mmCIF file of C-alpha atoms and ligand atoms in Angstrom:
data_model
loop_
_atom_site.group_PDB
_atom_site.id
_atom_site.type_symbol
_atom_site.label_atom_id
_atom_site.label_comp_id
_atom_site.label_asym_id
_atom_site.label_seq_id
_atom_site.Cartn_x
_atom_site.Cartn_y
_atom_site.Cartn_z
ATOM 1 C CA MET A 62 0.101 -0.094 0.066
ATOM 2 C CA SER A 63 1.294 3.310 -1.084
ATOM 3 C CA GLN A 64 1.826 5.944 1.584
ATOM 4 C CA HIS A 65 2.328 9.957 1.060
ATOM 5 C CA LYS A 66 3.423 12.567 3.547
ATOM 6 C CA ILE A 67 1.021 15.753 3.341
ATOM 7 C CA CYS A 68 1.880 19.007 4.509
ATOM 8 C CA LEU A 69 -1.311 20.681 5.921
ATOM 9 C CA LEU A 70 -1.755 24.362 5.821
ATOM 10 C CA PRO A 71 -5.203 25.123 7.406
ATOM 11 C CA GLY A 72 -4.645 29.054 7.544
ATOM 12 C CA ASP A 73 -7.335 31.443 8.658
ATOM 13 C CA GLY A 74 -11.190 31.615 8.850
ATOM 14 C CA ILE A 75 -12.841 28.359 7.447
ATOM 15 C CA GLY A 76 -9.459 26.972 6.366
ATOM 16 C CA ALA A 77 -9.020 24.509 9.305
ATOM 17 C CA GLU A 78 -12.766 23.600 8.967
ATOM 18 C CA VAL A 79 -12.665 22.465 5.461
ATOM 19 C CA ILE A 80 -9.060 20.777 5.805
ATOM 20 C CA ASP A 81 -10.413 18.660 8.674
ATOM 21 C CA CYS A 82 -13.196 17.453 6.315
ATOM 22 C CA ALA A 83 -10.843 16.704 3.396
ATOM 23 C CA VAL A 84 -8.526 15.003 5.904
ATOM 24 C CA ARG A 85 -11.412 12.758 7.141
ATOM 25 C CA VAL A 86 -12.278 11.817 3.496
ATOM 26 C CA ILE A 87 -8.726 10.926 2.279
ATOM 27 C CA GLY A 88 -7.938 9.329 5.805
ATOM 28 C CA THR A 89 -10.446 6.708 4.910
ATOM 29 C CA LEU A 90 -8.878 5.743 1.664
ATOM 30 C CA ALA A 91 -6.888 3.127 3.077
ATOM 31 C CA ASP A 92 -9.971 1.178 4.192
ATOM 32 C CA HIS A 93 -10.978 1.277 0.099
ATOM 33 C CA ASP A 94 -7.635 -0.405 -1.086
ATOM 34 C CA GLY A 95 -6.276 3.445 -1.246
ATOM 35 C CA PRO A 96 -3.067 4.893 0.026
ATOM 36 C CA ARG A 97 -2.223 5.887 3.653
ATOM 37 C CA PHE A 98 -1.360 9.513 4.736
ATOM 38 C CA VAL A 99 1.007 11.175 7.003
ATOM 39 C CA PHE A 100 0.027 14.752 7.748
ATOM 40 C CA ASP A 101 2.261 17.385 8.940
ATOM 41 C CA THR A 102 0.268 20.617 9.950
ATOM 42 C CA GLN A 103 2.356 23.740 9.855
ATOM 43 C CA PRO A 104 1.450 27.255 10.706
ATOM 44 C CA ALA A 105 0.783 30.017 7.787
ATOM 45 C CA GLY A 106 -1.494 32.788 7.273
ATOM 46 C CA HIS A 107 -2.755 35.848 9.108
ATOM 47 C CA GLY A 108 -3.085 34.383 12.503
ATOM 48 C CA THR A 109 0.619 33.085 12.026
ATOM 49 C CA PHE A 110 1.661 36.571 11.331
ATOM 50 C CA LEU A 111 -0.043 37.879 14.545
ATOM 51 C CA GLU A 112 1.428 35.039 16.573
ATOM 52 C CA THR A 113 5.072 35.270 15.062
ATOM 53 C CA GLY A 114 5.377 38.303 12.902
ATOM 54 C CA HIS A 115 5.625 36.445 9.721
ATOM 55 C CA SER A 116 2.837 34.825 7.792
ATOM 56 C CA LEU A 117 5.022 32.148 5.950
ATOM 57 C CA PRO A 118 7.664 30.988 8.436
ATOM 58 C CA ASN A 119 10.704 29.512 6.687
ATOM 59 C CA THR A 120 10.159 26.197 8.750
ATOM 60 C CA THR A 121 6.689 26.039 7.090
ATOM 61 C CA LEU A 122 8.157 26.547 3.395
ATOM 62 C CA GLU A 123 10.678 23.771 4.362
ATOM 63 C CA ALA A 124 8.129 21.409 5.432
ATOM 64 C CA ALA A 125 6.108 22.068 2.459
ATOM 65 C CA LYS A 126 9.293 21.131 0.212
ATOM 66 C CA ALA A 127 9.536 18.138 2.314
ATOM 67 C CA ALA A 128 6.100 16.851 1.780
ATOM 68 C CA ASP A 129 4.783 14.924 -1.174
ATOM 69 C CA ALA A 130 2.268 17.481 -1.620
ATOM 70 C CA VAL A 131 0.687 20.365 0.305
ATOM 71 C CA LEU A 132 -2.799 20.869 1.065
ATOM 72 C CA LEU A 133 -3.998 24.456 1.874
ATOM 73 C CA GLY A 134 -7.270 25.792 3.351
ATOM 74 C CA ALA A 135 -7.513 29.580 3.055
ATOM 75 C CA MET A 136 -5.629 32.508 4.067
ATOM 76 C CA ASP A 137 -6.558 35.938 5.136
ATOM 77 C CA VAL A 138 -4.245 37.649 2.835
ATOM 78 C CA ALA A 139 -5.657 41.095 2.907
ATOM 79 C CA GLU A 140 -5.227 41.435 6.615
ATOM 80 C CA ILE A 141 -1.344 41.216 6.374
ATOM 81 C CA PRO A 142 0.627 44.088 6.368
ATOM 82 C CA PRO A 143 3.331 44.378 3.698
ATOM 83 C CA HIS A 144 6.063 43.691 6.277
ATOM 84 C CA GLY A 145 4.279 40.653 7.337
ATOM 85 C CA GLY A 146 5.225 38.683 4.129
ATOM 86 C CA ASP A 147 2.802 37.323 1.481
ATOM 87 C CA PRO A 148 1.851 33.703 2.307
ATOM 88 C CA LEU A 149 0.086 32.680 -1.057
ATOM 89 C CA GLY A 150 2.746 34.594 -2.972
ATOM 90 C CA GLY A 151 5.399 33.288 -1.151
ATOM 91 C CA LEU A 152 4.403 29.531 -1.454
ATOM 92 C CA ARG A 153 3.627 29.962 -5.367
ATOM 93 C CA ILE A 154 7.326 31.656 -5.580
ATOM 94 C CA GLY A 155 9.072 29.314 -3.038
ATOM 95 C CA LEU A 156 7.482 26.123 -4.594
ATOM 96 C CA GLU A 157 8.241 27.293 -8.145
ATOM 97 C CA VAL A 158 4.674 26.810 -9.138
ATOM 98 C CA SER A 159 4.263 26.853 -12.922
ATOM 99 C CA ALA A 160 0.492 27.598 -12.919
ATOM 100 C CA SER A 161 -2.848 27.127 -11.071
ATOM 101 C CA ILE A 162 -4.963 24.875 -12.692
ATOM 102 C CA ARG A 163 -8.696 25.674 -11.891
ATOM 103 C CA PRO A 164 -11.503 23.517 -13.323
ATOM 104 C CA SER A 165 -14.943 24.635 -13.864
ATOM 105 C CA LEU A 166 -17.477 21.846 -14.453
ATOM 106 C CA THR A 167 -21.492 21.546 -14.296
ATOM 107 C CA ILE A 168 -22.255 18.933 -11.736
ATOM 108 C CA PRO A 169 -25.413 17.088 -12.346
ATOM 109 C CA GLY A 170 -27.961 18.072 -9.827
ATOM 110 C CA VAL A 171 -26.534 21.569 -9.158
ATOM 111 C CA ALA A 172 -27.823 24.168 -11.567
ATOM 112 C CA SER A 173 -25.667 26.111 -13.935
ATOM 113 C CA PRO A 174 -28.330 28.735 -14.822
ATOM 114 C CA ALA A 175 -26.027 30.426 -17.729
ATOM 115 C CA GLY A 176 -25.485 26.774 -19.543
ATOM 116 C CA ASP A 177 -23.073 23.771 -19.067
ATOM 117 C CA ILE A 178 -19.509 24.543 -18.551
ATOM 118 C CA ASP A 179 -16.633 22.316 -18.667
ATOM 119 C CA CYS A 180 -13.396 24.071 -18.907
ATOM 120 C CA VAL A 181 -10.022 24.692 -17.006
ATOM 121 C CA ILE A 182 -8.367 28.210 -16.522
ATOM 122 C CA VAL A 183 -4.563 27.840 -16.508
ATOM 123 C CA ARG A 184 -3.242 30.826 -14.370
ATOM 124 C CA GLU A 185 0.292 31.993 -14.089
ATOM 125 C CA VAL A 186 0.649 32.854 -10.409
ATOM 126 C CA THR A 187 4.102 34.062 -9.712
ATOM 127 C CA GLU A 188 4.089 37.483 -11.600
ATOM 128 C CA GLY A 189 1.992 39.709 -13.730
ATOM 129 C CA LEU A 190 0.328 42.700 -11.970
ATOM 130 C CA TYR A 191 0.270 40.639 -8.825
ATOM 131 C CA ALA A 192 4.187 40.732 -8.619
ATOM 132 C CA ARG A 193 3.846 42.949 -5.494
ATOM 133 C CA ASP A 194 6.011 45.487 -7.181
ATOM 134 C CA GLU A 195 4.092 48.673 -5.762
ATOM 135 C CA TYR A 196 5.325 52.076 -4.862
ATOM 136 C CA MET A 197 4.137 55.597 -4.262
ATOM 137 C CA GLY A 198 5.143 58.215 -6.470
ATOM 138 C CA ASP A 199 5.015 61.969 -6.212
ATOM 139 C CA ASP A 200 1.825 64.092 -6.372
ATOM 140 C CA ASP A 201 -0.680 61.359 -4.872
ATOM 141 C CA SER A 202 0.174 58.775 -7.301
ATOM 142 C CA ALA A 203 0.797 55.222 -6.835
ATOM 143 C CA TYR A 204 2.173 52.529 -9.234
ATOM 144 C CA ALA A 205 2.102 48.838 -9.523
ATOM 145 C CA VAL A 206 4.479 47.300 -12.168
ATOM 146 C CA ARG A 207 3.059 44.348 -14.216
ATOM 147 C CA VAL A 208 6.007 41.755 -14.618
ATOM 148 C CA ILE A 209 5.651 39.311 -17.455
ATOM 149 C CA THR A 210 8.684 37.198 -18.405
ATOM 150 C CA ARG A 211 9.356 34.736 -21.213
ATOM 151 C CA GLY A 212 10.122 32.059 -18.329
ATOM 152 C CA ALA A 213 7.042 31.884 -16.441
ATOM 153 C CA SER A 214 4.837 32.480 -19.586
ATOM 154 C CA THR A 215 6.454 29.541 -21.294
ATOM 155 C CA LYS A 216 6.026 27.241 -18.021
ATOM 156 C CA ALA A 217 2.325 28.342 -17.778
ATOM 157 C CA ALA A 218 1.703 27.637 -21.435
ATOM 158 C CA ARG A 219 3.228 24.262 -21.183
ATOM 159 C CA MET A 220 0.855 23.382 -18.292
ATOM 160 C CA ALA A 221 -2.124 24.535 -20.552
ATOM 161 C CA PHE A 222 -1.147 22.401 -23.402
ATOM 162 C CA GLU A 223 -0.402 19.399 -21.360
ATOM 163 C CA GLU A 224 -3.877 19.562 -19.499
ATOM 164 C CA ALA A 225 -5.563 20.155 -22.942
ATOM 165 C CA ARG A 226 -3.703 17.025 -24.101
ATOM 166 C CA LYS A 227 -4.823 15.042 -20.878
ATOM 167 C CA ARG A 228 -8.451 16.528 -21.585
ATOM 168 C CA GLN A 229 -8.334 15.358 -25.258
ATOM 169 C CA GLN A 230 -7.370 12.019 -24.499
ATOM 170 C CA ARG A 231 -9.830 11.603 -21.763
ATOM 171 C CA SER A 232 -12.823 12.970 -23.839
ATOM 172 C CA GLY A 233 -12.027 12.378 -27.616
ATOM 173 C CA LYS A 234 -12.861 15.991 -28.249
ATOM 174 C CA PRO A 235 -10.368 17.939 -30.377
ATOM 175 C CA GLY A 236 -9.409 20.147 -27.393
ATOM 176 C CA LEU A 237 -8.457 23.868 -27.580
ATOM 177 C CA VAL A 238 -6.163 26.233 -25.877
ATOM 178 C CA THR A 239 -7.476 30.026 -25.558
ATOM 179 C CA ALA A 240 -4.711 32.327 -24.439
ATOM 180 C CA VAL A 241 -6.236 35.535 -23.005
ATOM 181 C CA HIS A 242 -4.680 39.073 -23.210
ATOM 182 C CA LYS A 243 -5.072 42.800 -23.601
ATOM 183 C CA VAL A 244 -2.245 43.004 -26.286
ATOM 184 C CA GLY A 245 -3.914 46.205 -28.042
ATOM 185 C CA VAL A 246 -3.174 47.977 -24.671
ATOM 186 C CA LEU A 247 -0.368 46.082 -23.071
ATOM 187 C CA LYS A 248 1.500 45.954 -26.146
ATOM 188 C CA LEU A 249 4.953 44.868 -24.703
ATOM 189 C CA SER A 250 3.939 42.556 -21.861
ATOM 190 C CA ASP A 251 1.100 40.762 -23.547
ATOM 191 C CA GLY A 252 3.238 40.882 -26.537
ATOM 192 C CA LEU A 253 5.804 39.006 -25.011
ATOM 193 C CA PHE A 254 3.171 36.652 -23.104
ATOM 194 C CA LEU A 255 1.551 35.869 -26.628
ATOM 195 C CA GLU A 256 4.981 35.339 -28.311
ATOM 196 C CA ALA A 257 5.849 32.663 -25.478
ATOM 197 C CA CYS A 258 2.459 31.015 -25.852
ATOM 198 C CA ALA A 259 2.694 30.851 -29.500
ATOM 199 C CA ASP A 260 6.106 29.136 -29.312
ATOM 200 C CA VAL A 261 4.808 26.464 -27.036
ATOM 201 C CA ALA A 262 1.838 25.922 -29.323
ATOM 202 C CA ARG A 263 4.033 25.194 -32.021
ATOM 203 C CA ASP A 264 5.207 22.063 -30.135
ATOM 204 C CA TYR A 265 1.637 20.935 -29.939
ATOM 205 C CA PRO A 266 0.561 20.819 -33.402
ATOM 206 C CA ASP A 267 -2.377 18.347 -32.519
ATOM 207 C CA ILE A 268 -3.996 20.788 -30.102
ATOM 208 C CA PRO A 269 -5.807 23.716 -31.757
ATOM 209 C CA TYR A 270 -4.806 27.235 -30.160
ATOM 210 C CA GLU A 271 -6.485 30.534 -30.361
ATOM 211 C CA THR A 272 -5.922 34.057 -28.608
ATOM 212 C CA ARG A 273 -8.917 36.351 -27.277
ATOM 213 C CA ASN A 274 -9.042 39.706 -25.666
ATOM 214 C CA VAL A 275 -9.699 38.980 -21.938
ATOM 215 C CA ASP A 276 -12.909 41.432 -22.155
ATOM 216 C CA ALA A 277 -14.361 39.487 -24.878
ATOM 217 C CA CYS A 278 -13.479 36.203 -23.272
ATOM 218 C CA ALA A 279 -15.275 37.110 -20.140
ATOM 219 C CA MET A 280 -18.374 38.004 -22.167
ATOM 220 C CA GLU A 281 -18.214 34.921 -24.312
ATOM 221 C CA LEU A 282 -17.530 32.624 -21.245
ATOM 222 C CA VAL A 283 -21.047 33.597 -19.761
ATOM 223 C CA ARG A 284 -22.883 33.740 -23.024
ATOM 224 C CA ASP A 285 -21.384 30.612 -24.670
ATOM 225 C CA PRO A 286 -19.409 28.451 -21.910
ATOM 226 C CA GLY A 287 -19.169 25.422 -24.306
ATOM 227 C CA ALA A 288 -16.881 27.336 -26.561
ATOM 228 C CA PHE A 289 -13.838 27.028 -24.179
ATOM 229 C CA ASP A 290 -11.786 24.151 -23.024
ATOM 230 C CA VAL A 291 -8.536 25.313 -21.625
ATOM 231 C CA ILE A 292 -7.970 29.098 -21.047
ATOM 232 C CA LEU A 293 -4.478 30.288 -20.597
ATOM 233 C CA ALA A 294 -3.967 33.448 -18.565
ATOM 234 C CA THR A 295 -1.664 35.826 -17.043
ATOM 235 C CA ASN A 296 -1.971 36.357 -13.092
ATOM 236 C CA VAL A 297 -4.996 38.888 -12.743
ATOM 237 C CA PHE A 298 -6.823 37.851 -15.717
ATOM 238 C CA GLY A 299 -6.887 34.326 -14.562
ATOM 239 C CA ASP A 300 -7.732 35.212 -11.246
ATOM 240 C CA ILE A 301 -10.888 37.302 -12.427
ATOM 241 C CA LEU A 302 -11.927 34.622 -15.232
ATOM 242 C CA SER A 303 -11.658 31.735 -12.568
ATOM 243 C CA ASP A 304 -14.084 33.258 -10.427
ATOM 244 C CA VAL A 305 -16.321 33.683 -13.259
ATOM 245 C CA ALA A 306 -16.029 30.308 -14.493
ATOM 246 C CA ALA A 307 -16.640 29.106 -10.892
ATOM 247 C CA GLY A 308 -19.812 31.157 -10.689
ATOM 248 C CA MET A 309 -21.134 29.701 -14.049
ATOM 249 C CA ALA A 310 -20.364 26.066 -12.578
ATOM 250 C CA ALA A 311 -21.826 26.130 -8.914
ATOM 251 C CA GLY A 312 -20.167 28.995 -7.099
ATOM 252 C CA LEU A 313 -16.817 28.988 -4.990
ATOM 253 C CA GLY A 314 -18.379 26.215 -2.913
ATOM 254 C CA LEU A 315 -17.211 23.457 -5.252
ATOM 255 C CA ALA A 316 -14.312 25.261 -7.196
ATOM 256 C CA ALA A 317 -11.086 23.267 -6.553
ATOM 257 C CA SER A 318 -7.598 24.374 -7.626
ATOM 258 C CA ALA A 319 -3.873 23.007 -8.022
ATOM 259 C CA CYS A 320 -0.865 24.954 -8.117
ATOM 260 C CA ILE A 321 1.634 22.569 -9.669
ATOM 261 C CA GLY A 322 5.527 23.118 -10.668
ATOM 262 C CA GLU A 323 8.061 20.806 -11.673
ATOM 263 C CA ARG A 324 9.307 19.833 -8.250
ATOM 264 C CA TRP A 325 6.634 20.634 -5.900
ATOM 265 C CA ALA A 326 2.900 21.465 -5.745
ATOM 266 C CA TYR A 327 0.192 22.710 -3.516
ATOM 267 C CA PHE A 328 -3.677 22.319 -3.706
ATOM 268 C CA GLU A 329 -6.244 24.908 -2.483
ATOM 269 C CA PRO A 330 -9.832 25.623 -2.967
ATOM 270 C CA VAL A 331 -10.231 28.763 -4.789
ATOM 271 C CA HIS A 332 -12.704 30.051 -2.089
ATOM 272 C CA GLY A 333 -10.928 32.374 0.671
ATOM 273 C CA THR A 334 -11.527 32.401 4.426
ATOM 274 C CA ALA A 335 -15.236 33.411 4.457
ATOM 275 C CA PRO A 336 -14.960 35.548 7.871
ATOM 276 C CA ASP A 337 -18.873 35.848 7.883
ATOM 277 C CA ILE A 338 -19.160 32.045 8.457
ATOM 278 C CA ALA A 339 -15.876 31.189 10.033
ATOM 279 C CA GLY A 340 -16.225 29.230 13.329
ATOM 280 C CA LYS A 341 -19.872 28.174 12.526
ATOM 281 C CA GLY A 342 -18.964 24.787 11.126
ATOM 282 C CA ILE A 343 -21.303 25.607 8.111
ATOM 283 C CA ALA A 344 -18.862 25.940 5.195
ATOM 284 C CA ASN A 345 -19.063 23.886 1.990
ATOM 285 C CA PRO A 346 -16.286 21.368 2.455
ATOM 286 C CA CYS A 347 -16.628 20.076 -1.363
ATOM 287 C CA ALA A 348 -14.267 22.591 -2.794
ATOM 288 C CA THR A 349 -11.433 21.266 -0.578
ATOM 289 C CA ILE A 350 -12.638 17.766 -0.849
ATOM 290 C CA LEU A 351 -12.600 18.100 -4.613
ATOM 291 C CA THR A 352 -9.111 19.864 -4.190
ATOM 292 C CA ALA A 353 -7.843 16.991 -2.230
ATOM 293 C CA ALA A 354 -8.882 14.712 -5.339
ATOM 294 C CA MET A 355 -6.837 16.878 -7.643
ATOM 295 C CA MET A 356 -3.819 16.195 -5.228
ATOM 296 C CA LEU A 357 -4.619 12.375 -5.360
ATOM 297 C CA ARG A 358 -4.082 12.807 -9.148
ATOM 298 C CA TYR A 359 -1.005 14.302 -8.986
ATOM 299 C CA LEU A 360 0.235 11.642 -6.350
ATOM 300 C CA GLY A 361 -0.736 9.030 -9.047
ATOM 301 C CA GLU A 362 -3.509 7.974 -7.195
ATOM 302 C CA ASP A 363 -6.080 8.096 -9.896
ATOM 303 C CA ALA A 364 -8.561 5.350 -8.662
ATOM 304 C CA SER A 365 -8.738 7.168 -5.243
ATOM 305 C CA ALA A 366 -9.214 10.362 -7.055
ATOM 306 C CA ASP A 367 -12.120 8.875 -8.810
ATOM 307 C CA THR A 368 -13.900 7.379 -5.700
ATOM 308 C CA VAL A 369 -13.751 10.737 -3.807
ATOM 309 C CA GLU A 370 -14.920 12.779 -7.027
ATOM 310 C CA ALA A 371 -17.951 10.123 -7.741
ATOM 311 C CA ALA A 372 -18.811 10.449 -3.920
ATOM 312 C CA VAL A 373 -19.156 14.080 -3.843
ATOM 313 C CA TYR A 374 -21.045 14.211 -7.068
ATOM 314 C CA ARG A 375 -23.549 11.481 -5.953
ATOM 315 C CA VAL A 376 -24.353 13.458 -2.674
ATOM 316 C CA LEU A 377 -24.598 16.655 -4.899
ATOM 317 C CA ALA A 378 -26.821 14.791 -7.287
ATOM 318 C CA ASP A 379 -29.068 13.215 -4.495
ATOM 319 C CA GLY A 380 -29.488 16.596 -3.270
ATOM 320 C CA GLU A 381 -30.573 15.638 0.304
ATOM 321 C CA VAL A 382 -27.311 16.818 2.012
ATOM 322 C CA ARG A 383 -26.309 20.143 1.134
ATOM 323 C CA THR A 384 -24.598 23.195 2.717
ATOM 324 C CA GLY A 385 -26.236 26.692 2.779
ATOM 325 C CA ASP A 386 -24.246 27.991 -0.311
ATOM 326 C CA LEU A 387 -26.240 25.319 -2.044
ATOM 327 C CA GLY A 388 -29.746 26.134 -0.663
ATOM 328 C CA GLY A 389 -29.283 23.407 1.852
ATOM 329 C CA THR A 390 -29.074 23.424 5.745
ATOM 330 C CA ALA A 391 -26.229 20.676 6.407
ATOM 331 C CA SER A 392 -23.334 21.427 8.378
ATOM 332 C CA SER A 393 -19.817 20.707 6.854
ATOM 333 C CA ALA A 394 -19.724 17.805 9.147
ATOM 334 C CA GLN A 395 -22.970 16.309 7.838
ATOM 335 C CA MET A 396 -21.925 16.846 4.193
ATOM 336 C CA THR A 397 -18.600 15.055 4.852
ATOM 337 C CA ASP A 398 -20.547 12.242 6.477
ATOM 338 C CA ALA A 399 -22.823 11.682 3.393
ATOM 339 C CA ILE A 400 -19.670 11.914 1.268
ATOM 340 C CA LEU A 401 -17.950 9.144 3.446
ATOM 341 C CA ALA A 402 -21.304 7.350 3.183
ATOM 342 C CA ALA A 403 -21.419 7.483 -0.385
ATOM 343 C CA MET A 404 -17.831 6.175 -0.794
ATOM 344 C CA ARG A 405 -18.944 3.280 1.161
ATOM 345 C CA ARG A 406 -21.879 2.515 -1.217
HETATM 346 C C1 IPM B 212 -6.908 33.317 -5.364
HETATM 347 C C2 IPM B 212 -7.164 34.182 -4.425
HETATM 348 C C3 IPM B 212 -5.548 34.844 -4.154
HETATM 349 C C4 IPM B 212 -5.185 35.149 -5.579
HETATM 350 C C5 IPM B 212 -5.648 36.145 -3.357
HETATM 351 C C6 IPM B 212 -6.226 35.832 -1.834
HETATM 352 C C7 IPM B 212 -4.176 36.577 -3.005
HETATM 353 O O1 IPM B 212 -7.936 35.309 -4.778
HETATM 354 O O2 IPM B 212 -6.313 32.253 -5.110
HETATM 355 O O3 IPM B 212 -7.513 33.520 -6.490
HETATM 356 O O4 IPM B 212 -5.590 36.173 -6.252
HETATM 357 O O5 IPM B 212 -4.213 34.618 -5.827
HETATM 358 MN MN1 MN B 213 -9.082 34.777 -6.670
#
């Protein structure tokens, strides 16, 4: 039986609650001929900043690197002052993440009012306008530098084409990579981004490739979600489009993501810390449980990932046990119990 070491970063707000649910689920996989796990819980986030003066202690980053994978809950990034460090950025840069992979999928039983969606956003997450290069100028002005490098763009583009190839093989459909940009305005930075994407596209002649303006892409995503397969984006455009796509499917309660690099990877639900419901035990744990399923695939545990995903989808399709965000009254624990029961069925 295989065994994996998982570094857990519960973080802030509902982070610890949803991590507990995901740990309960993957912790039972050994009873289903799946892997065993050793968990190493480490501090990071706003609470850690208040206690230690740093939001991503070095020991946490080292523990993350020493693990086979990292599972993160949520972090109150907005509350941390600049001198407290940047836990998500620090993790993304420290673990040399190539991109964040954010699938959006209509789930039977959960309405997608704007039409069925089945796409993946591949978002560069280490630079762009979130490079955190900001400074004040004279005369009440402030500047933020948008950093685009050929290196990071190429890595993200490769992830997108690899993802498209996997999806092509799975579905038998032709597949498509859509690179989004605003090159008419950001002529140099998005010019470089598109050049890097086109270079990678030449290595994948079997995968159709197109480019779209980000504003047009946002409109088309809502009007005709079926037109998209893999959307490749720089940091901010990908951040916004991934929330749009999550909203098209079922909201942030089900949106999973994986930040994958060449040596390390970490996995996080797309949602934040939800301070309004933190501590109440009512957060939807599905996003984190589906995120854990992405982690299982990364670890080569495809059968276990299938088991977990199928159980989540079955509970959602049954519709009896649902958290408040999906119109139900179930607690996080009851939702998790239902998923565990579905795994045994
Ligand atoms: C996300 C979040 C983060 C991001 C914030 C909290 C920094 O919105 O993962 O999408 O933009 O990367
Ligand atoms: Mn976001």
